[in-house]
Structures are given as C-alpha cells and as structure tokens.
C-alpha cells in the first residue's frame, strides 16, 4: 500500500484536511444534503463571477455587471449595467433575469435568461433588441446564433418562432411515438440535445426518433385518485430499439429534407456537427454492436451521403462522445477526439479524411476542450496530465505540436479563454481550497487571484479526509481511495466503517477537489463516529481504455475483486473494527453494494442499495450492450453478472431503496430481486419513495439520507 501527496508526482505522503476547532456543534443533514433547508449556506460559493466578452473581462456580483477593457489593468473597471436594467425593459410577468452570457466576439449583445424566456440586451444602447417568451408547454429551447429565431419542441414536434412572436410548426408527426427535436439514444454517447443550428442560422438540423417499435414499459403514478399509467419506451438489452434519422429544415426555402443515413436502421447517430459554411453535416455513426464507428459527411441541402472520412473499430467497443471541432480560421481542418491509442487524445484531420497528425499522446486523457486562440494556432484543453486525479489546463500548437501547461496549483482546474487567447479565467478547486477564480496570462503563466470562496465549514471541527493508493486485484494497477475520519480521531480506538461505492463506467469518485470530493453524507457519518471509505476500482474512468474496459462482458466481477482489496486494506488498519462494516451505493453503486454482499458474504454486517441494477438483461440497450454485448451473445456473462441467481448467499442485513417511478433503473430490478429472495427464504428490507424517479430530490433527499443512516446505526451495532 502507498500513501500519496498531491504536491509531488511520486505520491509519497498522505495529507489530511480539517479546520481548527471553534465549535462543538455538529452539522446536520439539513445543512449537508441537497434539498435541506440550510444546505445553500454550506456549499462553497465564489461571490464574484468572471466571464469574457471578446477580450474584455466581465465581472458580475449579485445583479451588477462591470467591465475591464484591459485585463492587464485589474484596478480599472467600469460599471456596465445591472440585471434590473434588463428587467425594466421587459414585462414584469416574464420574471427575474437569472443569468447572462456575453458574445464571444466582444459585441454589445448580451443574451439573458429569465424563468419564462430568453432575450438579447444591447448594453451600449441599453435596449432589449429581442425577447422570446417561451410558449406554453414548450421545451428544449435553442436560440439561433444570430439571435433571430427560437427553436423548441411542443409535444413531439419541432417549432420555430421569429422575433415578432410568430410561430411556425416544422414537423407534423401525429403519432406520439415519433419524437422530433429531442435527445435520442437515451442520452448516451454525449448526446444532450436534439436541435442543432447551422452557423449562419439559416438551417436547423434535428433528431427524429421513431419509438413505435419499442416495448412500452409500465410506470405508474400513484399520486392520482386512481393510479394512472405513464408508459415510457424502454428498449432492454437484446430487444428492439428505436430508429433515428436526422432532418434538416432549410428556412430560406421552407423545406425539410432527411439525411440519407441508410441501412441498417438499428444503429446510433451521434455527435452531430456542422461545417463552418453550413453546407455539410458530420455524424459519428455507430453500429448496434458499438464496435465500429464511421465518421460520415452529408450534404445539408440534398441529404446525400458524400463521404465516409474514416472509421474506427475495436474488439470491445468504440464510444464517440464528442463532435468534431473545426479549426478556427481553417474550414478544411478539424479536431477529433479518440482513445484509439488507449487514452483519449486529440487528432488533426483535413476534410478529405486524411490524418494530419496526432496532437496529444501519453498515459493521460484529454477531458475537455476550452477553445482556440484568435488565429487558430493553439488549442486549449483540460487533461489529466500530469496525474489522473487532477485536471490541468494545457494548450497545443497545431503546427509544431508543442504542449504548454498553464495551470500550476495542484487541484481540479477548468477555464474559459479570451478571444485572442492571451488570457484564461481559471476556476480551481482543491482538497484544501473550496474554490477560486484567477486570471492567467498565457504568455508567461502569471496568475492573479480574482475571487475566492470562503470555507463553508469555518468554525466547525469537521472530520478530516485522507487519500492514498492501494494495488488492484491484478497486482499492477494503482487504485485511489479517500478515507474520512472523525474530527476527534484516536488511532488507539476501534471504529465502524461505512464503505461508499459506485464503481461504474464514466465515474471518478476520488479526485483533488474540495475535500477530495467527499460528500455531505460522508461528513455526517464521520461525525457520528464512522470511518468512511471510497475507492475507484478498475472499470472507472480517466485511467485509459484498458483500465475501464477490463469489465467488458462481465460487469461486477473485476470491480468486486478490487473493492475486496480495499476492504482488506481497511481490515489491516489497527483502528478499524472489522466486525462493524457496512456498504452503501446508488444506481451502479446499488448494484455493487448487493454484488459485494453476495460475492463476499462475510465482510459486511449491513448494506443499503439504492436504485440497484440486479440483472443487466433488464437494463437499457445502449449502455447494457456496450459493456455486456447482447444477452444472446454473452449468456454466460449475463448469468455471472446477475444478482438474482445468488441471493442464497446473502447473510447481511440489506435495505433496498427505489423510486416507484424510476425511468432509468426500472423497479423491476428490485422486484425481481425480492421475488428471488422470497423463493430462497432470504429477508431483505425494502423502502419505496413514491413519485420519485432514479433519485430523490428536494426535502425527500434529506429523509433518504436519514433513513440510510438509521439503517447503518440499527444493524452495525447489533450482535
């Protein structure tokens, strides 16, 4: 076992964090859990925000907006306007201005958002140039780049509204199983929208999803006088999925054409992007097996397939998550992200599909793209370089490939870039830093502090948090963990343990952000005298493809072996009471909770599983088949990963919690597990949250965590 410090690349030491004891008061769940009536007072908040208007630095505090026309002179700012100046120009019934965004080119046009609409305010002229009030029962509102048109959905159809409030219906599908302008493929593959404006605002592309062939899943609303059925289309692994096409509405000729995406219908259309001239649409198309991706270019007017630029295959899966990005000032080149060399990196292509060069490489991953400088010579991005539990800001020169690191302080960085590329607004959070904003000069990496958050736990003697590394079950991979200890920790005493687990793809629980990412429930349990342990096993993200895909076709197997190593590490600590250990997780973590209880039945006294997957045959097509293949193709893997055929091994007290309207992990998972338990004479406990989906929100979320805590207390201490 190794301990680590985030101040060195060798991770040789362990650091703890806490605050000086000034109060013996304990924090409550109302203060620590989202939905609690005091929660907002205990979340780190940076009081002054900063953003860019071209090359001018904008400062916002409360509803006042200021401008620094020269970011190098931070003592010279001018008042620009207030939110009240905008609100006074619109009808009172439109509500308060909730947020604003500035134009990237530095113009005086500011987009503003209210609870009921979106508009544009000219801060030079002090006028609202356009305002769109959201039509009743409308969703998915997307303003055109030129601010002249609003695209949105009503019901299952796509609409446009002009600045005079005139509405035009673009699609006319009567069948409710056909959806236009909405996210598809159950929001997998990075999809979060169904509407895509062309750069010149003269065309709009949209998804059209036909779900008529998909089985309707019965979700029931019990709040009605007579319970009402709210069926949703839910394609399970191995079953018939929906069919998706992409339409393009040409505003100038008032016509919709559909791209000729061809056969088979049973495929995924992901990562839609427009060419800079609006003449072409690029789509990363993936087969049903998710092991072959083609980047195709279509003519946006005729819908014809023009060319397959390149393809990518893998024996396990290919997972496109980001649309291509055209190089600024060069419409013939674009950036593609791929993990083809084992880590997610940047590749430069031309529009003929020729690879010009790989821009980044190494045993680290590109996490996010910030943008280009004004010339398009340098691309700024966030990555896990130099270590996987941090995020740092870098740039790469497209011509010579030189990579420059712009962030220096250990922690988790994100950034926005000025138009010229001269300055970055850097947002940092670290284990001992609740948050700060700084201005970085990209020429010399000089950093000036702009604003920072106070410690929301100031005055409280809060539990400490440590991080460290242990070896995975393969004997080679490093696994990062955090350990939360009571504030009055005494290593001569024995402590009960609460293990919190997630462990699934696209997750990373342990990283160098505020308090190493520990949440309110962990702090609360440590206040009550528990040690709380969280570890990222193999199968989680940002460590390379092999690290994540080791679980392919056998979800729950390798993850459990790694979590067992974590428990063995805990049991080796002299202050751990190995007879008083419990485990809790939600969703994939709920699956892992039960999985650990039945694979290693003598480890834990208690487990609490929220919204658990219990058999991957009941989970959705896209996610399930990516990681498990079809049940018909991998019957042994589905059998090994199922929890339903192992309930006879359950010895611990187990509480299963589920929202009765869960559309993600449908309640069939919990019902079938309980049914299997009844058959085997096993007695888990079950708790339902009426009217809730995949997780509990609002005040009920506080109740949830109180219920989880009570279950731990009730059965950890029973003999």
XYZ file of C-alpha atoms in Angstrom:
719
model
C 0.000 0.000 0.000
C 1.200 3.513 -0.833
C 0.109 6.860 0.521
C 0.127 9.920 -1.693
C 0.558 13.669 -1.722
C -0.826 15.833 -4.479
C 2.203 18.115 -4.231
C 4.528 15.543 -5.768
C 4.271 13.237 -8.725
C 5.544 10.348 -6.640
C 2.545 10.487 -4.286
C 4.759 9.589 -1.357
C 2.939 11.197 1.545
C -0.549 11.467 2.951
C -2.227 14.771 3.791
C -5.230 15.341 5.979
C -7.546 18.328 5.942
C -9.774 19.866 8.516
C -10.445 23.139 10.301
C -9.457 24.426 13.682
C -11.908 23.555 16.409
C -14.041 26.576 17.214
C -17.409 24.950 17.772
C -18.611 21.684 19.222
C -21.833 21.902 17.195
C -22.382 19.097 14.702
C -23.548 19.696 11.166
C -26.969 18.282 10.346
C -28.359 16.568 7.264
C -30.429 19.700 6.612
C -27.110 21.516 6.215
C -25.209 18.808 4.335
C -27.683 17.291 1.863
C -29.124 18.972 -1.276
C -32.748 19.820 -0.553
C -32.021 20.592 3.078
C -33.375 23.898 4.337
C -29.874 25.165 5.217
C -27.870 23.392 2.518
C -27.131 26.513 0.451
C -25.192 28.005 3.376
C -22.749 25.082 3.483
C -21.817 24.848 -0.194
C -18.671 26.663 -1.363
C -19.668 29.800 -3.267
C -17.417 32.184 -5.150
C -19.161 35.537 -4.576
C -17.884 37.318 -7.698
C -18.014 35.663 -11.096
C -15.987 36.463 -14.223
C -16.532 35.807 -17.914
C -15.372 37.057 -21.304
C -16.805 39.489 -23.798
C -14.257 39.099 -26.575
C -11.048 40.296 -24.934
C -12.760 42.301 -22.189
C -13.068 40.812 -18.733
C -16.584 40.921 -17.295
C -17.270 40.883 -13.560
C -20.679 40.050 -12.115
C -21.639 40.337 -8.466
C -25.230 39.949 -7.385
C -27.030 41.760 -10.239
C -24.284 44.275 -11.097
C -22.077 43.886 -14.177
C -18.674 45.566 -14.604
C -16.126 45.553 -17.419
C -12.307 45.534 -17.526
C -11.475 46.572 -21.062
C -7.823 45.720 -20.436
C -7.443 42.562 -18.290
C -3.854 43.589 -17.551
C -5.221 46.504 -15.503
C -7.338 44.897 -12.825
C -7.717 48.169 -10.945
C -9.573 49.778 -13.829
C -13.171 48.695 -14.216
C -16.335 50.432 -15.375
C -19.933 49.806 -14.460
C -21.767 48.307 -17.428
C -25.360 47.552 -16.390
C -27.469 45.733 -13.836
C -29.940 42.885 -14.160
C -32.571 45.424 -13.136
C -31.728 47.480 -16.250
C -32.732 44.462 -18.342
C -35.803 43.559 -16.312
C -37.107 47.112 -16.652
C -37.189 46.639 -20.448
C -39.414 43.545 -20.399
C -42.811 42.777 -18.935
C -42.818 42.055 -15.219
C -44.624 38.771 -15.758
C -41.523 37.408 -17.541
C -39.815 37.049 -14.180
C -36.357 37.966 -12.959
C -33.187 37.733 -15.008
C -31.439 34.597 -13.790
C -28.279 34.517 -15.922
C -26.450 36.250 -18.776
C -23.925 35.258 -21.438
C -21.750 37.592 -23.498
C -20.879 37.353 -27.163
C -17.540 35.689 -27.832
C -16.684 38.323 -30.450
C -16.946 41.196 -27.968
C -20.098 42.798 -29.358
C -22.507 44.601 -27.055
C -25.195 41.924 -27.454
C -25.805 40.051 -24.203
C -28.095 37.042 -24.008
C -30.183 36.950 -20.865
C -32.423 34.277 -19.446
C -35.497 34.510 -17.265
C -37.726 31.817 -15.884
C -40.056 32.331 -18.836
C -37.886 33.215 -21.805
C -34.656 34.351 -23.410
C -33.643 37.652 -24.955
C -30.826 39.917 -26.083
C -29.828 43.143 -24.343
C -27.608 45.726 -26.045
C -25.600 47.243 -23.207
C -24.389 50.188 -25.311
C -27.885 51.240 -26.349
C -29.473 49.998 -23.085
C -32.280 48.310 -25.004
C -33.685 44.806 -25.327
C -33.366 44.066 -29.037
C -35.354 40.840 -28.955
C -37.166 38.734 -26.389
C -38.706 35.303 -26.826
C -41.310 34.303 -24.295
C -41.381 30.526 -24.075
C -44.681 29.217 -25.469
C -46.867 27.257 -23.089
C -45.962 23.554 -22.820
C -42.743 24.061 -24.787
C -39.315 22.548 -24.069
C -35.798 22.252 -25.478
C -35.403 25.954 -26.280
C -32.393 26.767 -28.503
C -31.728 30.314 -29.737
C -30.206 30.685 -33.206
C -26.621 32.006 -33.449
C -27.859 35.305 -34.898
C -30.460 35.634 -32.088
C -33.271 35.998 -34.642
C -35.103 32.674 -34.180
C -36.015 30.357 -31.328
C -36.247 26.619 -31.939
C -38.167 24.472 -29.451
C -40.441 21.479 -29.093
C -44.071 21.194 -28.156
C -45.278 17.676 -27.587
C -43.432 15.540 -30.097
C -42.908 18.183 -32.814
C -40.384 20.884 -33.655
C -41.328 24.581 -33.864
C -39.646 27.884 -34.704
C -40.563 31.364 -33.523
C -39.351 34.609 -35.080
C -38.572 37.795 -33.173
C -42.115 39.067 -33.795
C -43.551 36.118 -31.890
C -44.855 34.343 -34.999
C -44.725 30.572 -34.509
C -44.149 28.039 -37.271
C -44.576 24.297 -36.897
C -41.730 22.466 -38.661
C -42.724 18.818 -38.182
C -46.218 17.387 -38.135
C -45.974 13.882 -36.740
C -49.303 12.854 -35.242
C -48.062 9.569 -33.798
C -46.864 10.247 -30.248
C -44.206 7.565 -30.636
C -42.315 9.744 -33.117
C -40.297 12.491 -31.414
C -38.662 15.452 -33.172
C -36.014 17.792 -31.777
C -35.359 15.783 -28.618
C -32.322 13.912 -27.321
C -32.074 10.354 -28.590
C -30.375 7.085 -27.680
C -31.311 7.724 -24.042
C -28.655 10.469 -23.763
C -25.760 8.083 -24.295
C -22.728 8.992 -26.485
C -22.586 12.533 -25.066
C -25.979 13.401 -26.564
C -27.804 16.125 -24.611
C -29.788 17.930 -27.313
C -31.898 17.197 -30.349
C -31.643 20.588 -32.099
C -28.556 21.845 -33.966
C -28.415 25.311 -35.586
C -26.202 25.937 -38.607
C -23.515 28.637 -38.155
C -25.414 31.100 -40.363
C -28.777 30.428 -38.666
C -30.412 29.577 -41.996
C -30.816 25.854 -41.309
C -31.586 23.734 -38.299
C -30.809 20.027 -38.004
C -32.819 17.870 -35.633
C -33.198 14.311 -34.479
C -36.333 12.376 -35.416
C -36.790 9.286 -33.258
C -39.352 6.612 -34.038
C -40.121 4.585 -30.922
C -43.226 2.847 -32.240
C -41.430 -0.495 -32.462
C -40.113 -0.305 -28.877
C -41.847 -2.045 -25.999
C -43.766 0.317 -23.687
C -42.729 -0.034 -20.077
C -45.497 0.494 -17.480
C -44.614 3.177 -14.946
C -47.490 4.026 -12.626
C -48.268 7.377 -10.996
C -49.694 6.507 -7.585
C -50.409 10.111 -6.609
C -53.637 10.291 -8.624
C -57.015 9.428 -7.055
C -56.970 6.385 -9.283
C -53.427 5.399 -10.160
C -52.507 6.427 -13.697
C -50.304 4.654 -16.187
C -47.320 6.677 -17.516
C -45.748 4.273 -20.003
C -42.318 5.007 -21.441
C -40.440 3.412 -24.280
C -37.676 1.372 -22.713
C -35.599 -0.884 -25.001
C -33.858 -3.503 -22.877
C -30.628 -5.242 -23.813
C -31.137 -7.567 -26.758
C -34.573 -6.179 -27.595
C -35.786 -3.999 -30.480
C -34.513 -0.442 -30.187
C -35.813 2.810 -31.630
C -34.918 4.125 -35.073
C -33.353 7.559 -35.531
C -32.964 9.827 -38.544
C -31.686 13.390 -38.888
C -33.798 16.067 -40.538
C -32.638 19.460 -41.819
C -35.037 22.373 -42.111
C -33.952 24.996 -44.647
C -35.510 28.285 -43.562
C -34.936 30.055 -46.876
C -36.943 27.533 -48.896
C -39.211 26.358 -46.059
C -38.398 22.683 -46.584
C -37.349 19.661 -44.538
C -35.001 17.051 -46.008
C -33.714 13.979 -44.205
C -30.135 12.794 -44.369
C -29.669 9.537 -46.262
C -28.205 7.659 -43.322
C -29.349 4.397 -44.928
C -29.446 0.901 -43.542
C -29.334 -0.593 -41.074
C -31.972 1.281 -39.102
C -30.620 -0.330 -35.955
C -27.641 1.968 -35.426
C -26.660 5.092 -33.495
C -26.295 8.584 -34.971
C -24.073 10.538 -32.593
C -22.019 13.725 -32.284
C -23.706 15.884 -34.923
C -21.670 18.890 -36.085
C -21.937 21.496 -38.866
C -19.193 22.599 -41.228
C -18.287 26.299 -40.812
C -20.040 27.189 -44.091
C -23.202 25.271 -43.169
C -23.027 23.157 -46.318
C -22.207 19.859 -44.614
C -23.183 17.848 -41.558
C -20.807 15.397 -39.905
C -22.086 12.442 -37.886
C -20.216 9.762 -35.944
C -22.308 6.686 -36.777
C -22.047 3.579 -34.657
C -23.351 0.084 -35.332
C -25.685 -1.720 -32.898
C -22.726 -3.756 -31.624
C -20.933 -0.467 -30.803
C -17.604 -1.771 -32.081
C -17.412 0.083 -35.404
C -17.679 3.859 -35.803
C -17.787 5.703 -39.132
C -17.401 9.464 -39.448
C -19.712 10.397 -42.320
C -20.211 13.695 -44.118
C -23.612 14.632 -45.577
C -24.776 17.394 -47.875
C -27.045 19.530 -45.709
C -29.237 20.555 -48.671
C -29.784 17.281 -50.528
C -29.207 14.958 -47.572
C -26.852 12.820 -49.677
C -24.015 10.891 -48.067
C -20.911 12.493 -49.562
C -18.112 10.542 -47.975
C -17.036 8.314 -45.114
C -13.966 10.153 -43.871
C -12.593 7.433 -41.620
C -13.712 4.610 -39.388
C -12.604 3.159 -36.081
C -13.021 -0.400 -34.789
C -12.337 -2.238 -31.548
C -12.981 -5.791 -30.414
C -14.709 -4.474 -27.276
C -16.415 -1.161 -28.068
C -15.939 2.266 -29.598
C -17.604 5.136 -27.773
C -17.705 8.503 -29.587
C -18.509 11.201 -27.046
C -17.501 14.482 -28.699
C -18.381 16.046 -32.070
C -15.560 17.129 -34.345
C -14.303 20.686 -33.876
C -13.262 22.748 -36.893
C -10.022 24.635 -36.632
C -10.621 28.335 -36.215
C -9.846 30.243 -39.428
C -9.388 26.976 -41.360
C -12.574 25.375 -42.655
C -10.591 22.496 -44.172
C -9.269 21.046 -40.903
C -10.897 19.687 -37.770
C -10.035 18.122 -34.425
C -11.276 14.670 -33.479
C -11.095 13.047 -30.044
C -10.389 9.321 -29.826
C -8.967 6.758 -27.405
C -7.631 4.598 -30.249
C -4.147 4.558 -28.695
C -5.539 3.616 -25.287
C -6.170 7.126 -23.935
C -8.477 9.917 -25.089
C -6.384 12.242 -27.254
C -6.645 14.889 -29.966
C -6.152 14.204 -33.672
C -5.929 16.739 -36.502
C -7.661 15.811 -39.790
C -8.434 17.503 -43.061
C -11.908 17.383 -44.586
C -10.808 14.668 -47.023
C -10.441 12.347 -44.039
C -6.628 12.338 -44.010
C -4.930 12.261 -40.622
C -2.506 15.189 -40.494
C -1.092 14.423 -37.054
C -1.857 13.194 -33.555
C -1.696 16.329 -31.422
C -1.531 14.800 -27.940
C -0.281 11.481 -26.608
C 0.763 9.806 -23.390
C -0.727 7.887 -20.479
C -3.198 10.646 -19.665
C -6.508 11.806 -21.123
C -7.951 14.949 -22.659
C -11.071 15.742 -20.639
C -12.447 18.917 -22.197
C -11.691 21.383 -24.978
C -11.607 25.060 -23.970
C -11.145 26.602 -27.425
C -8.785 28.172 -29.954
C -6.903 31.417 -29.777
C -7.965 34.014 -32.346
C -5.554 32.821 -35.024
C -6.458 29.164 -34.601
C -2.800 28.341 -33.988
C -3.213 26.997 -30.463
C -5.923 24.799 -28.989
C -6.551 24.967 -25.235
C -7.808 21.934 -23.346
C -8.142 20.334 -19.910
C -6.470 16.991 -19.212
C -5.394 14.542 -16.527
C -1.745 15.330 -17.228
C 0.314 15.046 -15.004
C -1.823 12.801 -12.759
C -5.251 11.206 -13.128
C -6.968 12.683 -10.080
C -6.277 16.268 -11.108
C -7.337 18.432 -14.050
C -4.907 20.891 -15.603
C -5.085 23.480 -18.369
C -2.862 22.971 -21.411
C -2.526 24.219 -24.965
C -1.113 22.530 -28.030
C 0.345 24.337 -31.037
C -1.196 22.784 -34.145
C 1.877 23.415 -36.268
C 4.776 22.242 -34.112
C 2.876 20.099 -31.586
C 4.341 21.886 -28.568
C 2.232 21.412 -25.416
C 2.244 24.072 -22.700
C 0.801 23.675 -19.207
C -0.881 26.868 -18.000
C -2.134 25.825 -14.542
C 0.326 25.231 -11.750
C -1.533 24.808 -8.464
C -2.471 21.200 -7.632
C -6.192 20.547 -7.948
C -9.058 20.493 -10.408
C -8.965 23.294 -12.986
C -11.421 24.439 -15.629
C -11.179 27.555 -17.753
C -12.585 29.964 -20.307
C -10.438 31.736 -22.887
C -10.376 35.324 -24.125
C -10.915 35.888 -27.842
C -7.223 36.482 -28.528
C -6.071 33.578 -26.393
C -3.946 35.916 -24.272
C -5.838 35.296 -21.014
C -7.615 32.476 -19.225
C -10.146 32.665 -16.413
C -9.095 29.704 -14.296
C -11.503 28.050 -11.856
C -9.726 25.929 -9.259
C -10.920 23.612 -6.520
C -8.559 21.527 -4.403
C -8.700 19.388 -1.278
C -7.868 22.408 0.887
C -9.405 25.055 -1.389
C -13.209 25.355 -1.712
C -12.817 27.343 -4.917
C -11.170 30.338 -6.518
C -11.043 32.230 -9.817
C -7.768 33.517 -11.231
C -6.630 35.334 -14.350
C -3.769 33.577 -16.162
C -1.599 35.299 -18.747
C -0.881 32.515 -21.249
C 2.380 34.136 -22.375
C 4.151 33.742 -19.043
C 1.628 31.779 -16.869
C 1.406 34.672 -14.400
C -1.692 34.187 -12.259
C -3.724 36.878 -10.472
C -6.398 35.950 -7.947
C -9.806 37.379 -8.870
C -12.227 35.893 -6.355
C -12.447 33.012 -3.928
C -14.865 31.056 -1.793
C -14.738 31.026 1.952
C -14.633 27.726 3.760
C -18.334 26.997 4.407
C -17.340 24.889 7.426
C -15.374 27.676 9.085
C -15.821 27.422 12.846
C -16.730 23.723 12.788
C -14.407 20.952 13.848
C -15.157 18.844 10.792
C -13.860 15.354 10.007
C -10.565 15.038 8.161
C -10.085 13.469 4.729
C -7.064 11.456 3.583
C -6.260 9.968 0.213
C -3.974 7.141 -0.767
C -3.213 4.335 -3.221
C -3.566 0.585 -2.995
C -2.903 -2.081 -5.604
C -5.767 -3.561 -7.586
C -6.529 -7.277 -7.717
C -4.354 -7.541 -10.846
C -1.353 -6.665 -8.662
C -0.336 -3.854 -11.010
C -2.933 -1.085 -11.271
C -2.978 1.727 -8.726
C -6.363 2.451 -7.149
C -7.056 5.786 -5.459
C -9.092 5.974 -2.269
C -10.210 8.536 0.278
C -10.755 7.909 3.955
C -12.865 10.260 6.060
C -12.076 10.206 9.788
C -13.928 11.653 12.784
C -12.613 15.034 13.902
C -11.581 13.574 17.248
C -9.996 10.515 15.642
C -7.939 8.408 18.053
C -5.858 5.676 16.441
C -5.929 3.662 19.671
C -9.701 3.200 19.319
C -11.723 0.915 17.057
C -14.137 2.498 14.580
C -17.016 1.143 12.496
C -16.716 1.625 8.739
C -19.126 2.819 6.055
C -17.929 1.976 2.541
C -19.494 4.154 -0.150
C -19.255 2.640 -3.636
C -20.126 3.484 -7.217
C -17.504 1.761 -9.364
C -19.083 2.022 -12.821
C -18.000 3.493 -16.172
C -17.717 7.267 -16.646
C -17.159 7.819 -12.940
C -14.370 9.045 -10.714
C -15.198 9.493 -7.051
C -11.736 10.291 -5.702
C -10.014 13.396 -7.041
C -8.225 16.504 -5.881
C -11.121 18.895 -5.467
C -12.696 20.326 -2.304
C -12.212 17.796 0.499
C -11.078 15.259 -2.107
C -14.630 15.047 -3.423
C -16.202 13.781 -0.194
C -19.920 14.475 0.115
C -22.218 15.588 2.889
C -23.319 12.110 3.946
C -19.694 11.038 4.369
C -19.035 14.023 6.637
C -22.208 13.294 8.585
C -21.302 9.635 9.124
C -17.792 10.585 10.250
C -19.325 12.999 12.773
C -21.255 10.029 14.140
C -18.028 8.096 14.666
C -17.704 6.121 11.423
C -14.731 5.857 9.139
C -15.949 6.382 5.573
C -14.044 4.732 2.720
C -14.430 5.413 -1.026
C -12.288 3.855 -3.771
C -12.276 3.919 -7.581
C -11.870 0.357 -8.840
C -10.859 -0.753 -12.317
C -13.769 -0.093 -14.626
C -13.966 3.598 -13.697
C -12.915 6.467 -15.934
C -9.951 8.702 -16.850
C -7.326 5.982 -16.472
C -7.243 4.746 -20.062
C -9.304 2.304 -22.102
C -7.809 -0.923 -20.734
C -8.361 0.194 -17.139
C -12.039 0.937 -17.861
C -12.834 -1.882 -20.277
C -11.443 -4.713 -18.132
C -15.052 -5.199 -17.008
C -16.337 -5.818 -20.561
C -18.830 -8.711 -20.776
C -18.573 -9.323 -17.011
C -19.821 -6.294 -15.100
C -19.367 -6.632 -11.353
C -16.623 -9.262 -11.401
C -13.332 -7.362 -11.555
C -14.847 -4.388 -9.726
C -15.722 -6.627 -6.788
C -12.207 -8.066 -6.684
C -10.784 -4.548 -6.433
C -13.269 -3.431 -3.796
C -12.285 -6.532 -1.824
C -8.695 -5.270 -1.892
C -9.982 -2.029 -0.438
C -11.728 -3.873 2.390
C -8.622 -5.951 3.056
C -6.656 -2.713 3.354
C -9.202 -1.381 5.840
C -9.042 -4.552 7.907
C -5.268 -4.170 8.091
C -5.634 -0.830 9.884
C -5.410 -1.211 13.686
C -8.223 1.299 14.294
C -10.808 -0.437 12.074
C -13.443 -2.614 13.718
C -13.776 -5.266 11.013
C -16.867 -6.658 12.719
C -18.740 -3.408 12.184
C -18.572 -2.667 8.464
C -21.350 -1.561 6.122
C -21.605 -0.647 2.449
C -23.846 1.750 0.530
C -24.204 2.842 -3.094
C -26.723 4.103 -5.614
C -27.535 3.001 -9.183
C -24.377 1.221 -10.362
C -23.304 1.628 -6.748
C -26.524 -0.090 -5.672
C -25.617 -2.973 -7.955
C -22.122 -3.032 -6.472
C -23.484 -2.938 -2.924
C -25.555 -6.100 -3.366
C -22.818 -7.593 -5.546
C -20.290 -7.266 -2.711
C -22.708 -8.654 -0.129
C -23.377 -11.818 -2.119
C -19.874 -12.397 -3.538
C -18.207 -11.872 -0.152
C -20.969 -12.654 2.353
C -18.798 -12.447 5.472
C -17.396 -8.920 5.000
C -20.274 -6.587 5.868
C -22.935 -6.532 8.550
C -25.178 -4.211 6.596
C -25.755 -2.837 3.111
C -28.033 -0.166 1.646
C -28.596 -0.376 -2.125
C -30.366 2.484 -3.877
C -31.930 2.089 -7.334
C -29.857 -1.062 -7.960
C -29.421 -2.910 -11.234
C -29.924 -6.563 -10.314
C -29.827 -8.134 -13.781
C -28.363 -6.404 -16.843
C -30.988 -8.065 -19.078
C -33.448 -5.551 -17.632
C -31.271 -2.520 -18.386
C -31.346 -0.322 -21.489
C -29.918 -1.289 -24.875
C -27.193 1.322 -25.371
C -25.407 1.106 -22.031
C -26.088 -2.572 -21.423
C -24.935 -3.827 -24.811
C -21.827 -1.634 -24.851
C -20.477 -3.214 -21.704
C -22.119 -6.648 -21.833
C -22.963 -7.279 -25.523
C -26.398 -8.759 -26.217
C -27.748 -11.416 -23.846
C -27.937 -13.758 -26.854
C -24.217 -13.233 -27.495
C -22.997 -13.405 -23.906
C -25.320 -15.646 -21.853
C -22.508 -16.717 -19.521
C -21.532 -13.121 -18.789
C -25.111 -12.085 -18.041
C -25.515 -15.085 -15.778
C -22.297 -14.299 -13.902
C -23.203 -10.602 -13.521
C -26.770 -11.261 -12.396
C -27.594 -10.868 -8.717
C -30.841 -12.827 -8.978
C -29.170 -16.260 -9.057
C -27.009 -15.613 -5.989
C -29.483 -14.420 -3.354
C -28.973 -17.579 -1.304
C -25.519 -16.210 -0.396
C -26.922 -13.102 1.298
C -26.129 -13.055 5.025
C -26.018 -9.332 5.802
C -28.904 -7.044 6.607
C -29.857 -5.425 3.304
C -32.085 -2.428 2.645
C -33.132 -1.791 -0.955
C -34.472 1.684 -1.794
C -36.221 2.565 -5.039
C -38.248 5.413 -6.509
C -41.523 3.940 -7.737
C -41.372 5.982 -10.978
C -37.727 5.278 -11.793
C -37.306 5.569 -15.597
C -33.606 4.652 -15.592
C -33.278 1.557 -13.420
C -36.887 0.409 -13.551
C -38.317 -1.018 -10.346
C -38.489 -4.443 -11.944
C -34.864 -4.845 -10.826
C -35.740 -4.573 -7.146
C -38.987 -6.517 -7.504
C -37.279 -9.440 -9.185
C -34.534 -9.472 -6.568
C -37.082 -9.555 -3.749
C -39.001 -12.275 -5.550
C -35.798 -14.338 -5.776
C -35.160 -13.708 -2.072
C -38.634 -14.933 -1.157
C -38.055 -18.095 -3.164
C -34.791 -18.722 -1.290
C -36.147 -17.769 2.128
C -33.947 -14.660 2.359
C -35.281 -11.497 4.054
C -34.065 -8.134 2.744
C -35.819 -4.892 3.661
C -37.443 -2.651 1.050
C -38.346 1.050 1.066
C -40.130 2.967 -1.697
C -40.123 6.700 -2.382
C -43.478 7.413 -4.067
C -43.418 9.763 -7.033
C -39.638 9.782 -7.339
C -37.501 8.738 -10.279
C -33.967 7.410 -10.194
C -33.057 9.502 -7.197
C -34.760 11.512 -4.514
C -34.869 15.292 -4.751
C -35.913 18.167 -2.522
C -36.693 17.593 1.134
C -37.153 13.873 0.482
C -33.435 13.620 -0.202
C -32.753 14.608 3.393
C -35.223 11.957 4.532
C -33.422 9.431 2.317
C -30.063 10.014 3.967
C -31.575 9.923 7.416
C -33.141 6.585 6.522
C -29.816 5.212 5.244
C -28.041 6.396 8.386
C -30.631 4.871 10.688
C -30.265 1.527 8.946
C -26.497 1.601 9.470
C -26.902 2.543 13.130
C -29.607 -0.048 13.749
C -27.657 -3.004 12.421
C -23.973 -2.104 12.680
C -24.256 -2.174 16.440
C -26.378 -5.338 16.792
C -24.655 -8.508 17.886
